[in-house]
Amino acid sequence: ERKQLAVRLDLPAAPAPADVDRDQLLSVLTNLLFNAIDATPPGGEVAIGVGVGPGAAPRVTVTDTGRGIDPAVA
């Protein structure tokens, strides 16, 4: 199924090195992206960001413009 939505990448100017298991990271990112795409209505946006978190730890974020989890379900 195709859904019309925008994908935004917020990437640093230089690579952000990280000591991670490539396959596990790929699995996590794939799941987050599929969930974000599923939750985003047509015309919405999914954003992927890479940056540095507390203690200079690498940080990856995936956000979407979906309505979020119903508080009663959360």
mmCIF file of N, CA, C and O in Angstrom:
data_model
loop_
_atom_site.group_PDB
_atom_site.id
_atom_site.type_symbol
_atom_site.label_atom_id
_atom_site.label_comp_id
_atom_site.label_asym_id
_atom_site.label_seq_id
_atom_site.Cartn_x
_atom_site.Cartn_y
_atom_site.Cartn_z
ATOM 1 N N GLU A 1 0.849 -1.176 0.000
ATOM 2 C CA GLU A 1 0.000 0.000 0.000
ATOM 3 C C GLU A 1 0.893 1.237 0.000
ATOM 4 O O GLU A 1 1.855 1.325 0.743
ATOM 5 N N ARG A 2 0.531 2.182 -0.831
ATOM 6 C CA ARG A 2 1.306 3.431 -0.878
ATOM 7 C C ARG A 2 0.562 4.521 -0.132
ATOM 8 O O ARG A 2 -0.649 4.632 -0.223
ATOM 9 N N LYS A 3 1.298 5.309 0.598
ATOM 10 C CA LYS A 3 0.716 6.406 1.357
ATOM 11 C C LYS A 3 1.502 7.663 1.037
ATOM 12 O O LYS A 3 2.733 7.651 1.081
ATOM 13 N N GLN A 4 0.799 8.722 0.730
ATOM 14 C CA GLN A 4 1.458 9.996 0.447
ATOM 15 C C GLN A 4 1.832 10.669 1.760
ATOM 16 O O GLN A 4 0.966 11.053 2.542
ATOM 17 N N LEU A 5 3.147 10.756 2.015
ATOM 18 C CA LEU A 5 3.637 11.467 3.181
ATOM 19 C C LEU A 5 5.036 11.966 2.903
ATOM 20 O O LEU A 5 5.699 11.503 1.988
ATOM 21 N N ALA A 6 5.455 12.929 3.680
ATOM 22 C CA ALA A 6 6.794 13.488 3.531
ATOM 23 C C ALA A 6 7.739 12.786 4.495
ATOM 24 O O ALA A 6 7.349 12.409 5.601
ATOM 25 N N VAL A 7 8.973 12.614 4.052
ATOM 26 C CA VAL A 7 10.014 12.062 4.918
ATOM 27 C C VAL A 7 11.105 13.123 5.027
ATOM 28 O O VAL A 7 11.610 13.612 4.024
ATOM 29 N N ARG A 8 11.417 13.512 6.269
ATOM 30 C CA ARG A 8 12.430 14.530 6.508
ATOM 31 C C ARG A 8 13.616 13.899 7.229
ATOM 32 O O ARG A 8 13.439 13.156 8.193
ATOM 33 N N LEU A 9 14.808 14.200 6.757
ATOM 34 C CA LEU A 9 16.037 13.725 7.400
ATOM 35 C C LEU A 9 16.740 14.899 8.050
ATOM 36 O O LEU A 9 16.996 15.913 7.400
ATOM 37 N N ASP A 10 17.009 14.785 9.337
ATOM 38 C CA ASP A 10 17.777 15.788 10.071
ATOM 39 C C ASP A 10 19.113 15.152 10.430
ATOM 40 O O ASP A 10 19.238 14.472 11.452
ATOM 41 N N LEU A 11 20.091 15.364 9.561
ATOM 42 C CA LEU A 11 21.384 14.701 9.714
ATOM 43 C C LEU A 11 22.470 15.713 10.028
ATOM 44 O O LEU A 11 22.425 16.847 9.551
ATOM 45 N N PRO A 12 23.479 15.293 10.801
ATOM 46 C CA PRO A 12 24.597 16.193 11.088
ATOM 47 C C PRO A 12 25.457 16.386 9.840
ATOM 48 O O PRO A 12 25.393 15.591 8.896
ATOM 49 N N ALA A 13 26.261 17.440 9.847
ATOM 50 C CA ALA A 13 27.142 17.717 8.713
ATOM 51 C C ALA A 13 28.210 16.633 8.559
ATOM 52 O O ALA A 13 28.613 16.298 7.447
ATOM 53 N N ALA A 14 28.641 16.066 9.674
ATOM 54 C CA ALA A 14 29.672 15.022 9.657
ATOM 55 C C ALA A 14 29.060 13.715 10.165
ATOM 56 O O ALA A 14 28.076 13.731 10.903
ATOM 57 N N PRO A 15 29.638 12.588 9.780
ATOM 58 C CA PRO A 15 29.132 11.306 10.290
ATOM 59 C C PRO A 15 29.155 11.266 11.817
ATOM 60 O O PRO A 15 30.000 11.891 12.456
ATOM 61 N N ALA A 16 28.199 10.523 12.380
ATOM 62 C CA ALA A 16 28.131 10.348 13.831
ATOM 63 C C ALA A 16 28.520 8.912 14.153
ATOM 64 O O ALA A 16 27.691 8.016 14.107
ATOM 65 N N PRO A 17 29.805 8.671 14.437
ATOM 66 C CA PRO A 17 30.253 7.303 14.696
ATOM 67 C C PRO A 17 29.614 6.731 15.964
ATOM 68 O O PRO A 17 29.373 7.447 16.933
ATOM 69 N N ALA A 18 29.319 5.441 15.906
ATOM 70 C CA ALA A 18 28.726 4.759 17.058
ATOM 71 C C ALA A 18 29.152 3.306 17.035
ATOM 72 O O ALA A 18 29.236 2.686 15.978
ATOM 73 N N ASP A 19 29.411 2.764 18.201
ATOM 74 C CA ASP A 19 29.784 1.364 18.338
ATOM 75 C C ASP A 19 28.507 0.572 18.612
ATOM 76 O O ASP A 19 28.069 0.463 19.768
ATOM 77 N N VAL A 20 27.871 0.078 17.551
ATOM 78 C CA VAL A 20 26.590 -0.623 17.663
ATOM 79 C C VAL A 20 26.624 -1.910 16.853
ATOM 80 O O VAL A 20 27.458 -2.085 15.973
ATOM 81 N N ASP A 21 25.673 -2.780 17.149
ATOM 82 C CA ASP A 21 25.479 -3.974 16.340
ATOM 83 C C ASP A 21 24.645 -3.555 15.130
ATOM 84 O O ASP A 21 23.493 -3.145 15.275
ATOM 85 N N ARG A 22 25.209 -3.629 13.955
ATOM 86 C CA ARG A 22 24.566 -3.157 12.735
ATOM 87 C C ARG A 22 23.198 -3.789 12.523
ATOM 88 O O ARG A 22 22.223 -3.105 12.227
ATOM 89 N N ASP A 23 23.098 -5.096 12.677
ATOM 90 C CA ASP A 23 21.839 -5.801 12.433
ATOM 91 C C ASP A 23 20.760 -5.403 13.439
ATOM 92 O O ASP A 23 19.602 -5.220 13.073
ATOM 93 N N GLN A 24 21.148 -5.250 14.705
ATOM 94 C CA GLN A 24 20.169 -4.835 15.715
ATOM 95 C C GLN A 24 19.691 -3.411 15.463
ATOM 96 O O GLN A 24 18.497 -3.115 15.583
ATOM 97 N N LEU A 25 20.606 -2.515 15.112
ATOM 98 C CA LEU A 25 20.226 -1.141 14.819
ATOM 99 C C LEU A 25 19.299 -1.084 13.606
ATOM 100 O O LEU A 25 18.286 -0.381 13.614
ATOM 101 N N LEU A 26 19.618 -1.833 12.580
ATOM 102 C CA LEU A 26 18.771 -1.887 11.390
ATOM 103 C C LEU A 26 17.379 -2.399 11.734
ATOM 104 O O LEU A 26 16.374 -1.858 11.275
ATOM 105 N N SER A 27 17.299 -3.409 12.572
ATOM 106 C CA SER A 27 16.016 -3.961 12.996
ATOM 107 C C SER A 27 15.189 -2.934 13.763
ATOM 108 O O SER A 27 13.990 -2.751 13.507
ATOM 109 N N VAL A 28 15.823 -2.240 14.707
ATOM 110 C CA VAL A 28 15.126 -1.229 15.505
ATOM 111 C C VAL A 28 14.630 -0.093 14.609
ATOM 112 O O VAL A 28 13.468 0.321 14.692
ATOM 113 N N LEU A 29 15.498 0.418 13.732
ATOM 114 C CA LEU A 29 15.103 1.516 12.861
ATOM 115 C C LEU A 29 13.985 1.108 11.899
ATOM 116 O O LEU A 29 13.055 1.877 11.654
ATOM 117 N N THR A 30 14.068 -0.099 11.375
ATOM 118 C CA THR A 30 13.020 -0.590 10.480
ATOM 119 C C THR A 30 11.680 -0.636 11.198
ATOM 120 O O THR A 30 10.660 -0.165 10.675
ATOM 121 N N ASN A 31 11.660 -1.165 12.411
ATOM 122 C CA ASN A 31 10.411 -1.233 13.178
ATOM 123 C C ASN A 31 9.877 0.154 13.503
ATOM 124 O O ASN A 31 8.673 0.410 13.367
ATOM 125 N N LEU A 32 10.751 1.058 13.926
ATOM 126 C CA LEU A 32 10.311 2.422 14.238
ATOM 127 C C LEU A 32 9.740 3.118 13.006
ATOM 128 O O LEU A 32 8.713 3.799 13.079
ATOM 129 N N LEU A 33 10.402 2.950 11.867
ATOM 130 C CA LEU A 33 9.921 3.598 10.646
ATOM 131 C C LEU A 33 8.595 3.010 10.179
ATOM 132 O O LEU A 33 7.694 3.753 9.783
ATOM 133 N N PHE A 34 8.445 1.690 10.214
ATOM 134 C CA PHE A 34 7.163 1.086 9.831
ATOM 135 C C PHE A 34 6.048 1.554 10.754
ATOM 136 O O PHE A 34 4.942 1.866 10.307
ATOM 137 N N ASN A 35 6.318 1.637 12.049
ATOM 138 C CA ASN A 35 5.309 2.122 13.002
ATOM 139 C C ASN A 35 4.953 3.579 12.716
ATOM 140 O O ASN A 35 3.773 3.957 12.752
ATOM 141 N N ALA A 36 5.958 4.412 12.462
ATOM 142 C CA ALA A 36 5.704 5.823 12.184
ATOM 143 C C ALA A 36 4.901 6.002 10.900
ATOM 144 O O ALA A 36 3.951 6.795 10.847
ATOM 145 N N ILE A 37 5.246 5.253 9.870
ATOM 146 C CA ILE A 37 4.504 5.331 8.603
ATOM 147 C C ILE A 37 3.074 4.878 8.802
ATOM 148 O O ILE A 37 2.128 5.504 8.308
ATOM 149 N N ASP A 38 2.889 3.817 9.557
ATOM 150 C CA ASP A 38 1.547 3.298 9.817
ATOM 151 C C ASP A 38 0.704 4.309 10.601
ATOM 152 O O ASP A 38 -0.487 4.459 10.349
ATOM 153 N N ALA A 39 1.325 5.025 11.530
ATOM 154 C CA ALA A 39 0.600 5.955 12.399
ATOM 155 C C ALA A 39 0.346 7.310 11.745
ATOM 156 O O ALA A 39 -0.469 8.084 12.226
ATOM 157 N N THR A 40 1.047 7.604 10.662
ATOM 158 C CA THR A 40 0.947 8.915 10.034
ATOM 159 C C THR A 40 -0.162 8.936 8.984
ATOM 160 O O THR A 40 -0.191 8.084 8.100
ATOM 161 N N PRO A 41 -1.059 9.916 9.081
ATOM 162 C CA PRO A 41 -2.119 10.007 8.078
ATOM 163 C C PRO A 41 -1.564 10.493 6.743
ATOM 164 O O PRO A 41 -0.494 11.124 6.708
ATOM 165 N N PRO A 42 -2.271 10.218 5.645
ATOM 166 C CA PRO A 42 -1.832 10.750 4.346
ATOM 167 C C PRO A 42 -1.640 12.260 4.434
ATOM 168 O O PRO A 42 -2.409 12.972 5.083
ATOM 169 N N GLY A 43 -0.557 12.735 3.835
ATOM 170 C CA GLY A 43 -0.220 14.151 3.893
ATOM 171 C C GLY A 43 0.626 14.521 5.096
ATOM 172 O O GLY A 43 1.070 15.652 5.216
ATOM 173 N N GLY A 44 0.868 13.578 5.987
ATOM 174 C CA GLY A 44 1.668 13.825 7.188
ATOM 175 C C GLY A 44 3.154 13.724 6.914
ATOM 176 O O GLY A 44 3.598 13.673 5.760
ATOM 177 N N GLU A 45 3.920 13.679 7.994
ATOM 178 C CA GLU A 45 5.379 13.664 7.870
ATOM 179 C C GLU A 45 6.005 12.701 8.870
ATOM 180 O O GLU A 45 5.570 12.609 10.017
ATOM 181 N N VAL A 46 7.039 12.002 8.421
ATOM 182 C CA VAL A 46 7.884 11.171 9.266
ATOM 183 C C VAL A 46 9.278 11.797 9.219
ATOM 184 O O VAL A 46 9.772 12.129 8.140
ATOM 185 N N ALA A 47 9.882 11.998 10.387
ATOM 186 C CA ALA A 47 11.211 12.614 10.449
ATOM 187 C C ALA A 47 12.187 11.678 11.150
ATOM 188 O O ALA A 47 11.847 11.049 12.146
ATOM 189 N N ILE A 48 13.380 11.600 10.597
ATOM 190 C CA ILE A 48 14.460 10.812 11.180
ATOM 191 C C ILE A 48 15.589 11.778 11.492
ATOM 192 O O ILE A 48 16.032 12.539 10.619
ATOM 193 N N GLY A 49 16.036 11.774 12.745
ATOM 194 C CA GLY A 49 17.106 12.672 13.139
ATOM 195 C C GLY A 49 18.270 11.915 13.746
ATOM 196 O O GLY A 49 18.092 10.882 14.376
ATOM 197 N N VAL A 50 19.463 12.429 13.518
ATOM 198 C CA VAL A 50 20.677 11.866 14.107
ATOM 199 C C VAL A 50 21.394 13.018 14.791
ATOM 200 O O VAL A 50 21.531 14.105 14.231
ATOM 201 N N GLY A 51 21.824 12.783 16.014
ATOM 202 C CA GLY A 51 22.523 13.823 16.748
ATOM 203 C C GLY A 51 23.301 13.238 17.898
ATOM 204 O O GLY A 51 23.565 12.035 17.946
ATOM 205 N N VAL A 52 23.629 14.100 18.841
ATOM 206 C CA VAL A 52 24.397 13.699 20.010
ATOM 207 C C VAL A 52 23.552 13.980 21.239
ATOM 208 O O VAL A 52 23.008 15.067 21.394
ATOM 209 N N GLY A 53 23.432 12.973 22.094
ATOM 210 C CA GLY A 53 22.656 13.102 23.312
ATOM 211 C C GLY A 53 23.552 13.377 24.500
ATOM 212 O O GLY A 53 24.734 13.715 24.340
ATOM 213 N N PRO A 54 23.015 13.205 25.709
ATOM 214 C CA PRO A 54 23.794 13.435 26.928
ATOM 215 C C PRO A 54 25.073 12.588 26.957
ATOM 216 O O PRO A 54 25.065 11.431 26.528
ATOM 217 N N GLY A 55 26.147 13.179 27.419
ATOM 218 C CA GLY A 55 27.410 12.453 27.515
ATOM 219 C C GLY A 55 28.023 12.139 26.170
ATOM 220 O O GLY A 55 28.802 11.212 26.032
ATOM 221 N N ALA A 56 27.649 12.884 25.140
ATOM 222 C CA ALA A 56 28.148 12.699 23.777
ATOM 223 C C ALA A 56 27.736 11.366 23.171
ATOM 224 O O ALA A 56 28.342 10.895 22.223
ATOM 225 N N ALA A 57 26.681 10.756 23.725
ATOM 226 C CA ALA A 57 26.179 9.500 23.161
ATOM 227 C C ALA A 57 25.413 9.789 21.872
ATOM 228 O O ALA A 57 24.695 10.777 21.793
ATOM 229 N N PRO A 58 25.567 8.942 20.869
ATOM 230 C CA PRO A 58 24.803 9.147 19.643
ATOM 231 C C PRO A 58 23.302 8.996 19.927
ATOM 232 O O PRO A 58 22.895 8.207 20.776
ATOM 233 N N ARG A 59 22.492 9.792 19.215
ATOM 234 C CA ARG A 59 21.047 9.726 19.413
ATOM 235 C C ARG A 59 20.370 9.697 18.041
ATOM 236 O O ARG A 59 20.681 10.504 17.166
ATOM 237 N N VAL A 60 19.438 8.771 17.886
ATOM 238 C CA VAL A 60 18.623 8.688 16.677
ATOM 239 C C VAL A 60 17.176 8.848 17.109
ATOM 240 O O VAL A 60 16.732 8.209 18.066
ATOM 241 N N THR A 61 16.434 9.727 16.414
ATOM 242 C CA THR A 61 15.026 9.930 16.726
ATOM 243 C C THR A 61 14.179 9.665 15.481
ATOM 244 O O THR A 61 14.608 9.939 14.360
ATOM 245 N N VAL A 62 13.010 9.109 15.707
ATOM 246 C CA VAL A 62 12.021 8.921 14.654
ATOM 247 C C VAL A 62 10.729 9.523 15.189
ATOM 248 O O VAL A 62 10.250 9.115 16.251
ATOM 249 N N THR A 63 10.192 10.514 14.486
ATOM 250 C CA THR A 63 8.951 11.162 14.900
ATOM 251 C C THR A 63 7.968 11.151 13.738
ATOM 252 O O THR A 63 8.360 11.000 12.575
ATOM 253 N N ASP A 64 6.693 11.295 14.067
ATOM 254 C CA ASP A 64 5.670 11.353 13.030
ATOM 255 C C ASP A 64 4.574 12.316 13.446
ATOM 256 O O ASP A 64 4.529 12.763 14.589
ATOM 257 N N THR A 65 3.712 12.639 12.507
ATOM 258 C CA THR A 65 2.616 13.561 12.777
ATOM 259 C C THR A 65 1.302 12.818 12.991
ATOM 260 O O THR A 65 0.230 13.396 12.831
ATOM 261 N N GLY A 66 1.394 11.571 13.407
ATOM 262 C CA GLY A 66 0.193 10.813 13.765
ATOM 263 C C GLY A 66 -0.405 11.363 15.045
ATOM 264 O O GLY A 66 0.210 12.162 15.751
ATOM 265 N N ARG A 67 -1.617 10.919 15.370
ATOM 266 C CA ARG A 67 -2.317 11.466 16.538
ATOM 267 C C ARG A 67 -1.799 10.935 17.865
ATOM 268 O O ARG A 67 -2.175 11.406 18.931
ATOM 269 N N GLY A 68 -0.962 9.933 17.870
ATOM 270 C CA GLY A 68 -0.395 9.399 19.102
ATOM 271 C C GLY A 68 -1.270 8.308 19.697
ATOM 272 O O GLY A 68 -2.319 7.957 19.159
ATOM 273 N N ILE A 69 -0.820 7.792 20.808
ATOM 274 C CA ILE A 69 -1.531 6.697 21.491
ATOM 275 C C ILE A 69 -2.606 7.300 22.375
ATOM 276 O O ILE A 69 -2.349 8.239 23.141
ATOM 277 N N ASP A 70 -3.783 6.766 22.286
ATOM 278 C CA ASP A 70 -4.893 7.195 23.140
ATOM 279 C C ASP A 70 -4.466 7.011 24.594
ATOM 280 O O ASP A 70 -4.007 5.936 24.982
ATOM 281 N N PRO A 71 -4.575 8.056 25.431
ATOM 282 C CA PRO A 71 -4.159 7.942 26.831
ATOM 283 C C PRO A 71 -4.819 6.773 27.574
ATOM 284 O O PRO A 71 -4.204 6.178 28.456
ATOM 285 N N ALA A 72 -6.022 6.417 27.207
ATOM 286 C CA ALA A 72 -6.689 5.292 27.857
ATOM 287 C C ALA A 72 -6.000 3.969 27.529
ATOM 288 O O ALA A 72 -6.002 3.044 28.328
ATOM 289 N N VAL A 73 -5.382 3.900 26.363
ATOM 290 C CA VAL A 73 -4.681 2.678 25.953
ATOM 291 C C VAL A 73 -3.268 2.672 26.516
ATOM 292 O O VAL A 73 -2.745 1.629 26.889
ATOM 293 N N ALA A 74 -2.647 3.861 26.568
ATOM 294 C CA ALA A 74 -1.264 3.965 27.054
ATOM 295 C C ALA A 74 -1.196 3.523 28.497
ATOM 296 O O ALA A 74 -0.285 2.914 28.945
#
